[in-house]
JSON list of C-alpha atoms and ligand atoms in Angstrom, two decimals:
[
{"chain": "A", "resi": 28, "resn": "UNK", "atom": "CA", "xyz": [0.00, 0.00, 0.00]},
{"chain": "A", "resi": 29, "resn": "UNK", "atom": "CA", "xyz": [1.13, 3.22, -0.98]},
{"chain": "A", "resi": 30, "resn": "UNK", "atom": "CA", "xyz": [2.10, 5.77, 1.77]},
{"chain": "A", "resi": 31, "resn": "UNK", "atom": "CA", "xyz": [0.82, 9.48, 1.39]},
{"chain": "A", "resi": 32, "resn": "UNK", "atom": "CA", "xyz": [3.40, 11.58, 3.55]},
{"chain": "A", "resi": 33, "resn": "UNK", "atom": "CA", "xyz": [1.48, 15.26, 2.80]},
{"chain": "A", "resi": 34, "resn": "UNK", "atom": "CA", "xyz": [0.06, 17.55, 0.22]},
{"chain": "A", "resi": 35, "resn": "UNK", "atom": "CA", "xyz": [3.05, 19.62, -1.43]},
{"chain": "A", "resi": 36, "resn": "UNK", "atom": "CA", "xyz": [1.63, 23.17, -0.27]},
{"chain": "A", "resi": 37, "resn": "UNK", "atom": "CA", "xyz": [1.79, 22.40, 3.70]},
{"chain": "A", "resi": 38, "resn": "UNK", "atom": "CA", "xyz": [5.12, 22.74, 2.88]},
{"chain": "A", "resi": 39, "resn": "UNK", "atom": "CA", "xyz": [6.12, 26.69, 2.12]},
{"chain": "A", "resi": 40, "resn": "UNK", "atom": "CA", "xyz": [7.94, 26.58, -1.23]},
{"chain": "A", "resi": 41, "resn": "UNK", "atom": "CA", "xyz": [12.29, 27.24, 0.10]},
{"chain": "A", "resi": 42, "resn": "UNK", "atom": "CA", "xyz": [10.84, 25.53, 3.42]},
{"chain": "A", "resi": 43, "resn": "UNK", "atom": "CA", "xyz": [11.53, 22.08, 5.13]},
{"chain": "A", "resi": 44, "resn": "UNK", "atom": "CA", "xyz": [8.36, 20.53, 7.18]},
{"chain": "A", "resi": 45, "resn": "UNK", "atom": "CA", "xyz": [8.55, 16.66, 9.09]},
{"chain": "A", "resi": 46, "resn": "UNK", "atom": "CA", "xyz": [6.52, 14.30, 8.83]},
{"chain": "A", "resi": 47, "resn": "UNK", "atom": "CA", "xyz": [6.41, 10.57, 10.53]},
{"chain": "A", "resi": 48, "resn": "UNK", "atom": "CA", "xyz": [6.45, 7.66, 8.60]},
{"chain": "A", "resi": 49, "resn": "UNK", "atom": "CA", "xyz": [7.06, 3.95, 8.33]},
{"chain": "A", "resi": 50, "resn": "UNK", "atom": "CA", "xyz": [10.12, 3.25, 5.79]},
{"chain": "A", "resi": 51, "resn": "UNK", "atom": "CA", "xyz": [10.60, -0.31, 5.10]},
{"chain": "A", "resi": 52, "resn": "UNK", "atom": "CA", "xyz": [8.71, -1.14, 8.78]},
{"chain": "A", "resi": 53, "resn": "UNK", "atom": "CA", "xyz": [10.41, 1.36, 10.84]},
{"chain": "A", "resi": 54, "resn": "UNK", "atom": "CA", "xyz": [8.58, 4.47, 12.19]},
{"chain": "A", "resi": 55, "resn": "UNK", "atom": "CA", "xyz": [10.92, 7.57, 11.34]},
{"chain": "A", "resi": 56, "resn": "UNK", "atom": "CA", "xyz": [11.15, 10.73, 11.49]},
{"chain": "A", "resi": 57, "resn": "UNK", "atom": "CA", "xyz": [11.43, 12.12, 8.02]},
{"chain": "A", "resi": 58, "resn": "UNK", "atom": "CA", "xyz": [12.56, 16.17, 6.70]},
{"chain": "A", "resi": 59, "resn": "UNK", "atom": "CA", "xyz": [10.48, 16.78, 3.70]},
{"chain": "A", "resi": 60, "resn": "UNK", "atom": "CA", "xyz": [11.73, 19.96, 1.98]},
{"chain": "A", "resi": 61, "resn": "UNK", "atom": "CA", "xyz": [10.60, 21.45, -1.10]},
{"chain": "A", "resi": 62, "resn": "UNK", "atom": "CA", "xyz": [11.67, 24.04, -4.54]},
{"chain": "A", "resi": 63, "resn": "UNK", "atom": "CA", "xyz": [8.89, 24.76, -6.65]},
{"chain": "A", "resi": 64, "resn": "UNK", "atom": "CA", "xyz": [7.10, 21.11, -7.54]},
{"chain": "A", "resi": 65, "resn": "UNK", "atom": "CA", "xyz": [10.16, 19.15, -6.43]},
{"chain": "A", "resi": 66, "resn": "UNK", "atom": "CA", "xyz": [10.25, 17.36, -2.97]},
{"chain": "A", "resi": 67, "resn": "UNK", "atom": "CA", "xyz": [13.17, 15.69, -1.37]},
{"chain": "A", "resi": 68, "resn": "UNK", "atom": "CA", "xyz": [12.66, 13.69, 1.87]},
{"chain": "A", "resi": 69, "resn": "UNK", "atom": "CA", "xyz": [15.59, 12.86, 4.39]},
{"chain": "A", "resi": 70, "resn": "UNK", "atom": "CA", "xyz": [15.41, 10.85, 7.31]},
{"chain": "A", "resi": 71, "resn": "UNK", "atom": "CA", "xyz": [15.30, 13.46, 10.62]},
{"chain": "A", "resi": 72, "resn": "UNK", "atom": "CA", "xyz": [18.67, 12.30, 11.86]},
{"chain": "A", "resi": 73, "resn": "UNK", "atom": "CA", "xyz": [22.15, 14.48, 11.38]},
{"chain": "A", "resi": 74, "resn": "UNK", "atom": "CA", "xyz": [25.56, 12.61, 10.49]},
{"chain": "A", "resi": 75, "resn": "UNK", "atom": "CA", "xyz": [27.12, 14.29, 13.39]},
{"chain": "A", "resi": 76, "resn": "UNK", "atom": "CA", "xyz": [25.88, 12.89, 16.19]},
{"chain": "A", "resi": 77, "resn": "UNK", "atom": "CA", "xyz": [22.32, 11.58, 15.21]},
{"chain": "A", "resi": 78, "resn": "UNK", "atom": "CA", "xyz": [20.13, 14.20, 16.46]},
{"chain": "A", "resi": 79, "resn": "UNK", "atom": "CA", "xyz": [17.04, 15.41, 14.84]},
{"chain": "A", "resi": 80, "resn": "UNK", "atom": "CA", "xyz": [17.73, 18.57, 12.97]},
{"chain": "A", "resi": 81, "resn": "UNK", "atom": "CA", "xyz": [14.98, 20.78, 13.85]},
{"chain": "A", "resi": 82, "resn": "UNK", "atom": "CA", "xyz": [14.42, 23.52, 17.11]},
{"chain": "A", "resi": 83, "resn": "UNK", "atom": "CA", "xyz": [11.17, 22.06, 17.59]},
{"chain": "A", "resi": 84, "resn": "UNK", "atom": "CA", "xyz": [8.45, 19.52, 15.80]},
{"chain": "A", "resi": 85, "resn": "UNK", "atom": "CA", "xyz": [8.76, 20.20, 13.00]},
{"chain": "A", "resi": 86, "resn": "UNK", "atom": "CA", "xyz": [10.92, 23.85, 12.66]},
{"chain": "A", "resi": 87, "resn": "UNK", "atom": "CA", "xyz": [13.51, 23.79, 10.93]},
{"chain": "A", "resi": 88, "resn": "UNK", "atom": "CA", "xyz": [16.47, 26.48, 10.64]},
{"chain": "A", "resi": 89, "resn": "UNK", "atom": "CA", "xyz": [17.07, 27.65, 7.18]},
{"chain": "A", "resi": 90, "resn": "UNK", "atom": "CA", "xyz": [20.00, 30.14, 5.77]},
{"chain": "A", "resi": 91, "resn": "UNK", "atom": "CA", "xyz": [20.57, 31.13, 2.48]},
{"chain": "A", "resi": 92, "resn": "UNK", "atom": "CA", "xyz": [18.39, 28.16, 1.64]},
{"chain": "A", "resi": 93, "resn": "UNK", "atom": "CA", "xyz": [20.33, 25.63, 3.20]},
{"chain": "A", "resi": 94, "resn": "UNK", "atom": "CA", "xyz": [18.52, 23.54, 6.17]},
{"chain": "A", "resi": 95, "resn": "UNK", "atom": "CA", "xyz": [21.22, 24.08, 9.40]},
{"chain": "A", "resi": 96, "resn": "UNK", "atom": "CA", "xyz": [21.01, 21.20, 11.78]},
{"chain": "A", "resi": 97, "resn": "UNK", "atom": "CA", "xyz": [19.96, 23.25, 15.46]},
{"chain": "A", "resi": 98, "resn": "UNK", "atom": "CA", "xyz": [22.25, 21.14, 17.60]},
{"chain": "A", "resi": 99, "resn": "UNK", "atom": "CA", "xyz": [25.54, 22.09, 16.31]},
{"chain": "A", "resi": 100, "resn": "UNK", "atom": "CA", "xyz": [25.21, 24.05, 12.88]},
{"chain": "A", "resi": 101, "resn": "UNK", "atom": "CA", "xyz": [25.98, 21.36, 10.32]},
{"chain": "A", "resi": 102, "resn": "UNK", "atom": "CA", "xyz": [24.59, 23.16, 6.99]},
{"chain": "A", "resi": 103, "resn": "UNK", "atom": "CA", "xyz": [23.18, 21.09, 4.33]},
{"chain": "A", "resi": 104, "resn": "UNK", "atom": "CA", "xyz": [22.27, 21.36, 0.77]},
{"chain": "A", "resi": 105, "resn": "UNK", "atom": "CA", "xyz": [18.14, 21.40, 0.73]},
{"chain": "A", "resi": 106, "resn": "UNK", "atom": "CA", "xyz": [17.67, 19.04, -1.83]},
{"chain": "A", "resi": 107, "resn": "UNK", "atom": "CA", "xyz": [20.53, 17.06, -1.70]},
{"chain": "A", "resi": 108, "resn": "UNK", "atom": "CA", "xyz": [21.13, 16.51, 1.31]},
{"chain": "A", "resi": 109, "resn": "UNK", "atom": "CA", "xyz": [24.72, 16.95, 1.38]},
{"chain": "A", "resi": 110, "resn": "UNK", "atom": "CA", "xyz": [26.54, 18.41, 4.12]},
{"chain": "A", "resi": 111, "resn": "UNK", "atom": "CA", "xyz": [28.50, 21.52, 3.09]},
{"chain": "A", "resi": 112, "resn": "UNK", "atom": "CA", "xyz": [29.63, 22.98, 6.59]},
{"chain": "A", "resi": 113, "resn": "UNK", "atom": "CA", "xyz": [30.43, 22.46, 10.19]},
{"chain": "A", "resi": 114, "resn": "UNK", "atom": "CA", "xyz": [31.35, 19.07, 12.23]},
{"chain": "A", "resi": 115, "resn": "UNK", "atom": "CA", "xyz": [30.11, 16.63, 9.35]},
{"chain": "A", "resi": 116, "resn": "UNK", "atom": "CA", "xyz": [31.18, 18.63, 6.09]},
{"chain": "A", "resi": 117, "resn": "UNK", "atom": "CA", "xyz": [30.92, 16.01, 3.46]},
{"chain": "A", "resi": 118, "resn": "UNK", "atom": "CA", "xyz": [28.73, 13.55, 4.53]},
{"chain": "A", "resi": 119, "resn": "UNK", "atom": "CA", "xyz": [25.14, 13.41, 3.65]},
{"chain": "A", "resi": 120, "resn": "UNK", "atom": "CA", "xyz": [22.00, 13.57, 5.29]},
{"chain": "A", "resi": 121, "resn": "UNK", "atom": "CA", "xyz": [20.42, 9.56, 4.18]},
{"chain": "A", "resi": 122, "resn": "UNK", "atom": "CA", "xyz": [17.95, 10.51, 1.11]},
{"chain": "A", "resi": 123, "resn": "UNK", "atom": "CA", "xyz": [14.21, 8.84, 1.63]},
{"chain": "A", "resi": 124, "resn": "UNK", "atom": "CA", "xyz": [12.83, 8.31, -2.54]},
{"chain": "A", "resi": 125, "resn": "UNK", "atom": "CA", "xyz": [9.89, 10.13, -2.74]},
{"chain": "A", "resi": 126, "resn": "UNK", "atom": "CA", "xyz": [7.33, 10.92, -5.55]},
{"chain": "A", "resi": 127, "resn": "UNK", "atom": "CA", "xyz": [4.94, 13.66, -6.10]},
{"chain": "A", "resi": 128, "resn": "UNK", "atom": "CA", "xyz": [1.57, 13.12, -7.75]},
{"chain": "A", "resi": 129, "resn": "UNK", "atom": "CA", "xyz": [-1.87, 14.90, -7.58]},
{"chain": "A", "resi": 130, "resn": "UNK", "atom": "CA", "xyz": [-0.34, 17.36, -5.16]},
{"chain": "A", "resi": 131, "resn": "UNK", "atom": "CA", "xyz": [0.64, 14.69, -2.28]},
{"chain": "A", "resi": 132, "resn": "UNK", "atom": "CA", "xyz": [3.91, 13.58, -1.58]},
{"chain": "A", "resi": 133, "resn": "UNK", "atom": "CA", "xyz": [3.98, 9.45, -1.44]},
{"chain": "A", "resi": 134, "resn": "UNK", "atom": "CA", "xyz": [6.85, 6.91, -0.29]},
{"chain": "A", "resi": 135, "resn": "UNK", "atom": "CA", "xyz": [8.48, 5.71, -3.31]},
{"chain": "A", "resi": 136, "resn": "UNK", "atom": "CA", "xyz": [7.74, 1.83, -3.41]},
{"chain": "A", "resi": 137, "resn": "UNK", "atom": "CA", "xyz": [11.01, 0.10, -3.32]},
{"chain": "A", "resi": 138, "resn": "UNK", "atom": "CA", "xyz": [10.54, -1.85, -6.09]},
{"chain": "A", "resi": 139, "resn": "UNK", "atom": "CA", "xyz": [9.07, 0.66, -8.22]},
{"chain": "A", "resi": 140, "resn": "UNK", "atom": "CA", "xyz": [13.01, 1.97, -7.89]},
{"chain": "B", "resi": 769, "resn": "FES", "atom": "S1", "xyz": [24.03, 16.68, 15.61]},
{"chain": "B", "resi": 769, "resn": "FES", "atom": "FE1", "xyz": [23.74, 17.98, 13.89]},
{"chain": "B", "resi": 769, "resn": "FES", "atom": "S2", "xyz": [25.45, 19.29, 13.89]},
{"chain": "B", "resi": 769, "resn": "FES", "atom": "FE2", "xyz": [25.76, 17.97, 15.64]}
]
């Protein structure tokens, strides 16, 4: 069964929202951000020392449109996911595939991969 995460415009356009969500089983916490009609999800869990990157449920720091983990400032690429400053510069935030359709944002199936 497919898994609908949101609808693309609860997330502000630039912005970064989290959602929970079972990938392969597990419950997770999961960054959805978002440029125009394109959505990347990330699991909610920074390469530096595995906390969840947002100030509160859900609120996420963003500078010059990169999402800045609030424990210790790692800065990411939105959409990538790739860390480009602070303690983890150059590893990545671990990409969730996602797929937009009629406005929601689904779980990509894994074998539709
Ligand atoms: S846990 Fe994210 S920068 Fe340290």
């Amino acid at each position: 069964m497919r898994t609908s995460l949101s609808a693309i415009d609860q997330i502000p356009d630039g912005g970064a929202t989290e959602v929970e969500a079972e990938v392969q089983g597990v419950p997770e916490s999961l960054i959805l951000v978002r440029e125009g009609m394109q959505v990347a999800a990330f699991l909610n869990i920074c390469p530096h020392a595995g906390r969840r990157l947002d100030w509160a449920p859900g609120r996420f720091l963003i500078d010059k449109g990169r999402l800045v983990c609030a424990a210790h400032g790692a800065t990411f690429e939105r959409m990538s996911g790739e860390c480009v400053a602070g303690p983890c510069r150059g590893q990545s935030l671990r990409a969730v595939a996602v797929e937009v359709r009629d406005g929601q944002i689904w779980l990509a199936e894994p074998h539709a991969r």
